[in-house]
mmCIF file of C-alpha atoms and ligand atoms in Angstrom:
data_model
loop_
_atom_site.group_PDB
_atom_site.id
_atom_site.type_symbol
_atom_site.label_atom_id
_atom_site.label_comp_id
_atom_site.label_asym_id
_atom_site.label_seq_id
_atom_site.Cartn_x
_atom_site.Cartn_y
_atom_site.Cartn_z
ATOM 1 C CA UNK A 1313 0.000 0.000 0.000
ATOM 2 C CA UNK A 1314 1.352 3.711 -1.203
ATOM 3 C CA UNK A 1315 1.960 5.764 2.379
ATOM 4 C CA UNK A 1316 -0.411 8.369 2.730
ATOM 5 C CA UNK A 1317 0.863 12.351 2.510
ATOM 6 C CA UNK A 1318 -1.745 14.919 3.747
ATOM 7 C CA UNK A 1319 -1.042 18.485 2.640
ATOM 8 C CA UNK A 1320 -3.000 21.368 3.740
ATOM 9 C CA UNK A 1321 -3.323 24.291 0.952
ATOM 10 C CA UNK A 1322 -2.019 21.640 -2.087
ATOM 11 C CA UNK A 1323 -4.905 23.193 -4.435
ATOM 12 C CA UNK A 1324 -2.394 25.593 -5.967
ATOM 13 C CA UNK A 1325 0.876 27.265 -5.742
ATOM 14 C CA UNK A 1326 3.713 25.452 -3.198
ATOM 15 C CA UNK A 1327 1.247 23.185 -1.580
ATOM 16 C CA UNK A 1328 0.528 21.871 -5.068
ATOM 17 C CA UNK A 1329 4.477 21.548 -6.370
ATOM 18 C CA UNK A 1330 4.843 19.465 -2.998
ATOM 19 C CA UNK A 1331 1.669 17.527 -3.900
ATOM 20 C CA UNK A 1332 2.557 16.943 -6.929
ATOM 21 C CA UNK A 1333 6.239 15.802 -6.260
ATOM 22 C CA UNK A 1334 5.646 13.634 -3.502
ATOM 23 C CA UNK A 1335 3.164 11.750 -5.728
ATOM 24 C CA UNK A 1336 5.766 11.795 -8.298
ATOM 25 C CA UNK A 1337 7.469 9.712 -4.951
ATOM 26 C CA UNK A 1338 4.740 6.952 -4.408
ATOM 27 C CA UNK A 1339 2.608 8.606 -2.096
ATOM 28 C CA UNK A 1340 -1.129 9.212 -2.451
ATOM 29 C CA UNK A 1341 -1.961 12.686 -1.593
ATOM 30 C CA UNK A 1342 -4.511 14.071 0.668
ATOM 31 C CA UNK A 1343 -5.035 17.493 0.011
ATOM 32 C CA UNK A 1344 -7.033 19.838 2.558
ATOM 33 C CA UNK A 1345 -8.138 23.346 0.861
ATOM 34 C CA UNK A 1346 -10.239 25.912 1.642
ATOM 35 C CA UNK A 1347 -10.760 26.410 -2.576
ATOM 36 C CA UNK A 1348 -12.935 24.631 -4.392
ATOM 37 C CA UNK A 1349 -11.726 22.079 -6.105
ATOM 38 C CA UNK A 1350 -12.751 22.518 -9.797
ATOM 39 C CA UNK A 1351 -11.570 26.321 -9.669
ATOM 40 C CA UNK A 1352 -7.754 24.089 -9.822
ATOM 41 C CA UNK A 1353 -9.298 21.408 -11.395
ATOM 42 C CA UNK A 1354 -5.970 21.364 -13.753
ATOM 43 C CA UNK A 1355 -3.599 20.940 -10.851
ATOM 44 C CA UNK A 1356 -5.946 17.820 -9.280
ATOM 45 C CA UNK A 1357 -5.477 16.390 -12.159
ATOM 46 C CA UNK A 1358 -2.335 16.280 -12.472
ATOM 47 C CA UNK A 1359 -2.059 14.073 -8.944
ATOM 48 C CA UNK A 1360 -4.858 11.894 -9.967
ATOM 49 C CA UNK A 1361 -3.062 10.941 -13.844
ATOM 50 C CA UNK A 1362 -0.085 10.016 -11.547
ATOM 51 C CA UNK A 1363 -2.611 8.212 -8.531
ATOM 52 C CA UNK A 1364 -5.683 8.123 -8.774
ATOM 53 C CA UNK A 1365 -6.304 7.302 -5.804
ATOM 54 C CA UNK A 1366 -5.489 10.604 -3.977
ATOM 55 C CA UNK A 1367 -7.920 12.901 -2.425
ATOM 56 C CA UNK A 1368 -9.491 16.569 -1.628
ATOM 57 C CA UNK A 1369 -11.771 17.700 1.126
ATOM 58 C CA UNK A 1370 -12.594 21.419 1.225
ATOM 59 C CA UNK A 1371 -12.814 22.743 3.798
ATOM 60 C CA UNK A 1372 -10.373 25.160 6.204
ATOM 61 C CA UNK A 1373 -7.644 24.672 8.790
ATOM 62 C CA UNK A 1374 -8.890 27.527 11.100
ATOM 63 C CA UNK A 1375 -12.102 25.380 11.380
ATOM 64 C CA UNK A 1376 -12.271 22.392 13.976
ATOM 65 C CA UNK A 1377 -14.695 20.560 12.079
ATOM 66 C CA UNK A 1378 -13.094 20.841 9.055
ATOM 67 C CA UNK A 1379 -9.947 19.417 10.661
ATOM 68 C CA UNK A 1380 -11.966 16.706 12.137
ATOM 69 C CA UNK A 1381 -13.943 15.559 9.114
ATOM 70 C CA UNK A 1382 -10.887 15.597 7.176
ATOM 71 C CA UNK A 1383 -8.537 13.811 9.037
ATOM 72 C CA UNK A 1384 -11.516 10.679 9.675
ATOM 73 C CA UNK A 1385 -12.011 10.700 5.748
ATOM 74 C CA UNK A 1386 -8.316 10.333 5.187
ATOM 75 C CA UNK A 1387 -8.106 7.183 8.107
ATOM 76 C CA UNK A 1388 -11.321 5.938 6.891
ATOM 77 C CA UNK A 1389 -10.357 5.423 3.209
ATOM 78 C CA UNK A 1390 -6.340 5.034 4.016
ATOM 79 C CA UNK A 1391 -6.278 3.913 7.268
ATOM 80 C CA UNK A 1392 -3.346 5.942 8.147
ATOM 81 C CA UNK A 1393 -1.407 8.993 7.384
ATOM 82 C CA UNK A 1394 2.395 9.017 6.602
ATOM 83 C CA UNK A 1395 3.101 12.344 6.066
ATOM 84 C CA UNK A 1396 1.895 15.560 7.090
ATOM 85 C CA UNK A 1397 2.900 18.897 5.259
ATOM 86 C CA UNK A 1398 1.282 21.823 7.235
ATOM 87 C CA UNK A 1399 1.542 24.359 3.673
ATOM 88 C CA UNK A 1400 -1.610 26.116 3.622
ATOM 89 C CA UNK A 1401 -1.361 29.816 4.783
ATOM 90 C CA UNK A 1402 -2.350 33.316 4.212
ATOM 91 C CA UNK A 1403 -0.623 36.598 3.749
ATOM 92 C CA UNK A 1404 -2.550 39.954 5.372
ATOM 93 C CA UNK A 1405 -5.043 40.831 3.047
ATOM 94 C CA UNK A 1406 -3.824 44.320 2.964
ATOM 95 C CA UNK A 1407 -0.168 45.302 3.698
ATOM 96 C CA UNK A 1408 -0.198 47.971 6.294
ATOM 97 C CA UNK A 1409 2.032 49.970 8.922
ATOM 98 C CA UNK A 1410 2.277 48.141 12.069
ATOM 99 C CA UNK A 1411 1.219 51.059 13.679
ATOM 100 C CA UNK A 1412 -2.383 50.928 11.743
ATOM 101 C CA UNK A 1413 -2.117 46.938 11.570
ATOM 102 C CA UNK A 1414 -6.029 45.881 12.742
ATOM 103 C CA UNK A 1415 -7.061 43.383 15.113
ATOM 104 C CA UNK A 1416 -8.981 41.491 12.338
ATOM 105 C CA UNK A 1417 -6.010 41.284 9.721
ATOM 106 C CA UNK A 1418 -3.814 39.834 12.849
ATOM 107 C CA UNK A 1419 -6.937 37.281 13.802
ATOM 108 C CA UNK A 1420 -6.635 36.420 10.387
ATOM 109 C CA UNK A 1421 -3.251 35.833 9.793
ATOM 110 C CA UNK A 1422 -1.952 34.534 13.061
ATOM 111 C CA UNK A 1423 -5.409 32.558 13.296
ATOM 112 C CA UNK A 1424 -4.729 30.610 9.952
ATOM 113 C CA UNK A 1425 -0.735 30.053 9.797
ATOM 114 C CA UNK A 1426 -0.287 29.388 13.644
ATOM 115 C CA UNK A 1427 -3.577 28.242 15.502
ATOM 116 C CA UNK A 1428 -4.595 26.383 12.165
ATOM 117 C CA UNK A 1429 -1.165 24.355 11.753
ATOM 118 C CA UNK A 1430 -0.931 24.013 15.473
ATOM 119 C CA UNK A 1431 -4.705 22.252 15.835
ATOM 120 C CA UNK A 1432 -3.985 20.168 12.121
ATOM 121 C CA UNK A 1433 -0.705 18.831 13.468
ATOM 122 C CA UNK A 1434 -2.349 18.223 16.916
ATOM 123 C CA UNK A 1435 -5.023 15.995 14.897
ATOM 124 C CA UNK A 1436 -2.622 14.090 12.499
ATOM 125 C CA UNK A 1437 -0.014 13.385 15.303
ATOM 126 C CA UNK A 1438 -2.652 11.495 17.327
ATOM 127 C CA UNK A 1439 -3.371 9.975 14.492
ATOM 128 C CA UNK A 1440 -0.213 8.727 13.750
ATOM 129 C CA UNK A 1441 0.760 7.750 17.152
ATOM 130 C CA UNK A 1442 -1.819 5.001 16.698
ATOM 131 C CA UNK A 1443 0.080 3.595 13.832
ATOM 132 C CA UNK A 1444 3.001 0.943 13.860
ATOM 133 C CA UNK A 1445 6.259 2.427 12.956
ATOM 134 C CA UNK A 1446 7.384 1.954 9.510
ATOM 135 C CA UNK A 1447 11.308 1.374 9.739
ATOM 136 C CA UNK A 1448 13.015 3.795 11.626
ATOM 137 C CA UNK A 1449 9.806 6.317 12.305
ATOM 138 C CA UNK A 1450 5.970 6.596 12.122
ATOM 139 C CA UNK A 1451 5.888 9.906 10.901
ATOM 140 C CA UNK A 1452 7.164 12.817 9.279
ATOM 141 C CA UNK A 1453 5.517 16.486 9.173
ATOM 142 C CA UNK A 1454 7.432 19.344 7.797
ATOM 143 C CA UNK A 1455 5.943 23.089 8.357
ATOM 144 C CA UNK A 1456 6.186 25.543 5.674
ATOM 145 C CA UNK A 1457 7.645 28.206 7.910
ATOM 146 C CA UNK A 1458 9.053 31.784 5.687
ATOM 147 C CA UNK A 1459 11.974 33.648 5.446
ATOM 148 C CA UNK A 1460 9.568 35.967 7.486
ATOM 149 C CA UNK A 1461 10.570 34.048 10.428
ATOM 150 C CA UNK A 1462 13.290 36.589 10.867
ATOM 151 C CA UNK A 1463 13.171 39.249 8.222
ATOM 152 C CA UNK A 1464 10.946 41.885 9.815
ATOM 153 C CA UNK A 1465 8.956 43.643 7.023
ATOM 154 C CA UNK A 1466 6.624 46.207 9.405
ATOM 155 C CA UNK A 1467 4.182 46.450 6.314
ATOM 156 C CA UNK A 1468 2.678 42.827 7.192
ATOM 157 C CA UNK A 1469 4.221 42.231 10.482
ATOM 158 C CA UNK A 1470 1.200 39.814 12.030
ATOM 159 C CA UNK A 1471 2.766 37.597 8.770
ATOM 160 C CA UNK A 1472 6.193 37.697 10.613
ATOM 161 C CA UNK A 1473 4.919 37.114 14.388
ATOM 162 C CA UNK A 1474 2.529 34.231 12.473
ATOM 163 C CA UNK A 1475 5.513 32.542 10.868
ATOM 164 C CA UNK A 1476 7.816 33.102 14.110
ATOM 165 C CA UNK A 1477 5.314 31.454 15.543
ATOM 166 C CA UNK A 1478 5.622 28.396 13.477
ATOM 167 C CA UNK A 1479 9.368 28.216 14.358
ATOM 168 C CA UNK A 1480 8.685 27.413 17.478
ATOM 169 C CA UNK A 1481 5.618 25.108 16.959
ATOM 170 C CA UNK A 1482 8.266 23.072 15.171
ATOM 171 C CA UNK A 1483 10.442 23.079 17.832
ATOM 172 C CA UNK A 1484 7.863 21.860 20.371
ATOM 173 C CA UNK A 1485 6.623 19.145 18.117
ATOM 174 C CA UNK A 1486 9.791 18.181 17.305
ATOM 175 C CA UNK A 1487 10.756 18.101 21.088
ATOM 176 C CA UNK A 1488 7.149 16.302 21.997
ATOM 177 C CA UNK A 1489 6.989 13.580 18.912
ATOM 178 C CA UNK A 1490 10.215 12.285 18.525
ATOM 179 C CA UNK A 1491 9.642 9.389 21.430
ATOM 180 C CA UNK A 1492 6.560 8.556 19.204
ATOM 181 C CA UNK A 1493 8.671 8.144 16.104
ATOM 182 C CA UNK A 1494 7.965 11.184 14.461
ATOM 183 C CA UNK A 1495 10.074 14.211 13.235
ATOM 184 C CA UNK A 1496 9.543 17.551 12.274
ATOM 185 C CA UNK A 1497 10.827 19.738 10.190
ATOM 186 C CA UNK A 1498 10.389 23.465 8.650
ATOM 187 C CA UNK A 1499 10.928 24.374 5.800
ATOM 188 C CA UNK A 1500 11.888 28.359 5.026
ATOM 189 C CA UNK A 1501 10.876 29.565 1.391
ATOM 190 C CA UNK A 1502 12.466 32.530 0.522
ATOM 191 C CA UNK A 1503 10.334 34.665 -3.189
ATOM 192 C CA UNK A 1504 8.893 32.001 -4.409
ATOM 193 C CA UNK A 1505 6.467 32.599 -8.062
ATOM 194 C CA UNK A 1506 2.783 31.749 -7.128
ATOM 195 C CA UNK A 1507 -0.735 33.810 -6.390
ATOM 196 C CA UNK A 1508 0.960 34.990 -2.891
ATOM 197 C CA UNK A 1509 3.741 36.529 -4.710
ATOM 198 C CA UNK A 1510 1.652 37.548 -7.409
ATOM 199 C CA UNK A 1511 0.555 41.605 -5.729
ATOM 200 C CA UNK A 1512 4.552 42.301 -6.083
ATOM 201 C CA UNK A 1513 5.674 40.258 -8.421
ATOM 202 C CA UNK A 1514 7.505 43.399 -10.817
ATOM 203 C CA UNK A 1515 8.976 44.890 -7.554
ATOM 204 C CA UNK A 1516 10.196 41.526 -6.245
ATOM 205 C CA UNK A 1517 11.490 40.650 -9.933
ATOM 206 C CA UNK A 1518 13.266 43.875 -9.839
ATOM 207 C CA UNK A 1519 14.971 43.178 -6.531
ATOM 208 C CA UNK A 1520 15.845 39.891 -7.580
ATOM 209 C CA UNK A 1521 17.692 41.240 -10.969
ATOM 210 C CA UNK A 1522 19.444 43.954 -8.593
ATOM 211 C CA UNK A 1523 20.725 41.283 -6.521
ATOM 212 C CA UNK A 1524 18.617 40.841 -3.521
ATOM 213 C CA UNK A 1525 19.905 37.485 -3.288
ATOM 214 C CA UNK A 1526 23.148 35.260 -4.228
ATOM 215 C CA UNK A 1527 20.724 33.019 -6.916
ATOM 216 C CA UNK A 1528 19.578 35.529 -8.940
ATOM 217 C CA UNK A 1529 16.086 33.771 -9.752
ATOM 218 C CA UNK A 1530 12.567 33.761 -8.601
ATOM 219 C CA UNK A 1531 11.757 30.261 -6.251
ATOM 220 C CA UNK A 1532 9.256 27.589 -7.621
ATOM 221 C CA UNK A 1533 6.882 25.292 -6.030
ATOM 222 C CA UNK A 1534 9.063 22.349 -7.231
ATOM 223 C CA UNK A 1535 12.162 24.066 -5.615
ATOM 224 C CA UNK A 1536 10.413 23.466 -1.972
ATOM 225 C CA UNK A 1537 8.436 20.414 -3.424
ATOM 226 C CA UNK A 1538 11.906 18.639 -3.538
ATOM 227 C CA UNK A 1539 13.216 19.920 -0.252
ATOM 228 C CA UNK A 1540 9.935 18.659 1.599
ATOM 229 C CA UNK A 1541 10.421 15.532 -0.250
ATOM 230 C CA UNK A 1542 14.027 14.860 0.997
ATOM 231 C CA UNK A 1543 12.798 15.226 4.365
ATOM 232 C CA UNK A 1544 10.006 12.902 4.137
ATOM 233 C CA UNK A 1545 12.348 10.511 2.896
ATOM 234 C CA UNK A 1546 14.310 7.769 4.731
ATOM 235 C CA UNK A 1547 17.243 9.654 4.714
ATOM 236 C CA UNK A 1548 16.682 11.933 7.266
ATOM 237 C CA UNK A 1549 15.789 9.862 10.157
ATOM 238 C CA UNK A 1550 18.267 10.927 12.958
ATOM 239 C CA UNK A 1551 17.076 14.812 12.024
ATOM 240 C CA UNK A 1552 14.310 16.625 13.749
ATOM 241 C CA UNK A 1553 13.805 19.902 14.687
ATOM 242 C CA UNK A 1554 15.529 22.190 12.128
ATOM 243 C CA UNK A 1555 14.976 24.462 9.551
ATOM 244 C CA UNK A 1556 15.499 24.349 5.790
ATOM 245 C CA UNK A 1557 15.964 27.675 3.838
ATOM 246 C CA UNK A 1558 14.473 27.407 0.489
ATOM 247 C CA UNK A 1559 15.319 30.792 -0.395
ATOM 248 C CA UNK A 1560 18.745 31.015 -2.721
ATOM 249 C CA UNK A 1561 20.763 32.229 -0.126
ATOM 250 C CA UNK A 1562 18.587 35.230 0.683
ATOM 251 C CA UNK A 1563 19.981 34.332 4.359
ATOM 252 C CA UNK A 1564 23.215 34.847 3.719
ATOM 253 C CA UNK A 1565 24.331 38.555 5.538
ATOM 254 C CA UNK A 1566 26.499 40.082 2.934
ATOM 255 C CA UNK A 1567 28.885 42.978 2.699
HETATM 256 N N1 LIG B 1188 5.130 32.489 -2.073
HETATM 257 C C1 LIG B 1188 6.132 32.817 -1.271
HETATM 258 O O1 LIG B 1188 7.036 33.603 -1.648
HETATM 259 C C2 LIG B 1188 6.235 32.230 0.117
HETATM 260 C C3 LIG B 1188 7.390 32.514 0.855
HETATM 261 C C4 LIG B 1188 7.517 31.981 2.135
HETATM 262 C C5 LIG B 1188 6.515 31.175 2.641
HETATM 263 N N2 LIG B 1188 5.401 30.929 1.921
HETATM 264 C C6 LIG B 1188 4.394 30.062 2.534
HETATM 265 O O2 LIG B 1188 4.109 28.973 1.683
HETATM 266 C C7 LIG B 1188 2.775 28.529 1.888
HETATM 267 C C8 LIG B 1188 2.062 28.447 0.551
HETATM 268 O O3 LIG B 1188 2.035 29.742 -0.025
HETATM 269 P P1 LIG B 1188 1.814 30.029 -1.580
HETATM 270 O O4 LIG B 1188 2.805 31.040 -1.956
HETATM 271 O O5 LIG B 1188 1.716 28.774 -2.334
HETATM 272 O O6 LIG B 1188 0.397 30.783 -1.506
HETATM 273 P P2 LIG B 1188 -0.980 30.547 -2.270
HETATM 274 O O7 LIG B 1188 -1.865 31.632 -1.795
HETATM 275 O O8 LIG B 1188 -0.756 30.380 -3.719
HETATM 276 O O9 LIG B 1188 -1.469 29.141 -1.708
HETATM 277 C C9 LIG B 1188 -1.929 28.968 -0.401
HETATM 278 C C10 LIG B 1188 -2.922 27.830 -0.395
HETATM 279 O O10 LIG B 1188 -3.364 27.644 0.950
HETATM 280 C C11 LIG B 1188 -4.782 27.568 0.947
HETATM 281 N N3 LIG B 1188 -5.300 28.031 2.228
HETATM 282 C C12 LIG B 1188 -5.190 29.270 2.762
HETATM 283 N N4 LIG B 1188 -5.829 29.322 3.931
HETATM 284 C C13 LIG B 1188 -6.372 28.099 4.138
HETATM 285 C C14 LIG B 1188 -7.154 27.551 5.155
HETATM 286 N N5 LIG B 1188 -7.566 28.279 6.201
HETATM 287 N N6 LIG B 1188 -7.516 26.261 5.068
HETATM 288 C C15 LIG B 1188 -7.145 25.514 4.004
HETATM 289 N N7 LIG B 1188 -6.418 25.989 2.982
HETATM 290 C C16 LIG B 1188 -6.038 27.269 3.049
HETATM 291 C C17 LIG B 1188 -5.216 28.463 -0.193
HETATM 292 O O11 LIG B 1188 -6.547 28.197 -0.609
HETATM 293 C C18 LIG B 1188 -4.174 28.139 -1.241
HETATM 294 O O12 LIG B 1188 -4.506 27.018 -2.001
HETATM 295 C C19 LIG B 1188 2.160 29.513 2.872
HETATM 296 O O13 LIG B 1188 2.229 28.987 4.174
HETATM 297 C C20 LIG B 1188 3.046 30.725 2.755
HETATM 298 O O14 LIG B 1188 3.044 31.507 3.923
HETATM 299 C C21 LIG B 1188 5.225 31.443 0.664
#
């Protein structure tokens, strides 16, 4: 039987190009979005001509019975899930001065990237606790954490304390769930091409030519899709815990 990878926000952008690569793999993905499914119709079926036996629930992160209903769909047709990539997340709807940011844009933000991934990884962890190990470990989840983590930008600074926030969910998970057989990673994109991007796309490509960072590209979905797909991979099984910048060197302090 294929091992089961449940991704939240796989209907488009990076959550698709790790869909779609860890399919690629041998797994049969799960994917959790709040979009409807035949708006990305395209992208589904691009999983499904690969396995058709994979999966999508709509439905959102931020809601508890979403969660719920999702995760018993997944064990009640797989019986188990393998791999959990906590992708789906939201930028602030409109980029503002800290100073004006609103209660409702940080709700929003720090409600869906944090208290969404938190609960989801909550629910699939239990889950997977339940299963026999497989090897050397039950369970892998990697978080789609951001450069944001530590590159303050005060225009959409709930994004920042959100993703900071995943740092350390990693950390705690990683801490919690590795007597159970599971590890946890992050994983940092840096500018990566999709919707997201899409509002500053010319002024991000301009940056980019200027030499905002050492690879002098824009980031794709497959660039993280094969990152997350590394650490899902049997190779990584005395690793939990860290981070993973996706980001061509955009880390790097330079002179
Ligand atoms: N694009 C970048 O440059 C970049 C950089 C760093 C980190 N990231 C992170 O990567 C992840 C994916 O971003 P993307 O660029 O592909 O963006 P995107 O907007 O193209 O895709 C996000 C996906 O998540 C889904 N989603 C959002 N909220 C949801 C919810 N409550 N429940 C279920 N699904 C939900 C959306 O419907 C969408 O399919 C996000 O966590 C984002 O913060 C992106």
């Amino acid at each position: 039987m294929k091992k089961i990878a449940v991704i939240t926000g796989g209907s488009r952008g990076i959550g698709y190009g790790i869909a779609k690569r860890l399919v690629e793999d041998g797994y049969t993905a799960a994917i959790l979005d709040k979009n409807d499914r035949k708006d990305y119709q395209e992208n589904f079926d691009g999983l499904t001509a690969v396995n058709p036996d994979c999966m999508y629930f709509q439905g959102s992160i931020t809601d508890k019975k979403d969660r719920e209903e999702f995760v018993s769909c997944v064990v009640r047709r797989y019986g188990r899930i393998d791999v959990l990539v906590n992708n789906a997340g939201v930028a602030p709807k409109v980029r503002t001065d800290i100073l004006d940011m609103t209660e409702e844009s940080f709700d929003y933000v720090v409600g869906t990237n944090l208290r969404g991934t938190m609960f989801m990884t909550q629910l699939a962890a239990r889950q997977m606790i339940k299963q026999p190990w497989e090897g050397a470990k039950r369970g892998t989840i990697v978080n789609i954490g951001s450069a944001s983590t530590t590159v303050s930008s005060t225009n959409r600074g709930e994004y920042c304390m959100s993703k900071a926030g995943v740092f350390m969910l990693t950390t705690l998970f990683a801490d919690r769930l590795a007597e159970e057989g599971i590890l946890v990673h992050e994983v940092r994109p840096g500018v990566i091409d999709t919707d997201m991007t899409k509002v500053v796309h010319d002024k991000y490509s301009k940056m980019i030519e200027e030499g905002l960072f050492p690879i002098k590209r824009w980031g794709y979905p497959e660039d993280v899709g094969n990152v997350v797909s590394l650490l899902c991979s049997d190779r990584f099984v005395y690793t939990t815990g860290n981070y993973i910048d996706v980001d061509g060197g955009f880390h790097i302090r330079r002179m």
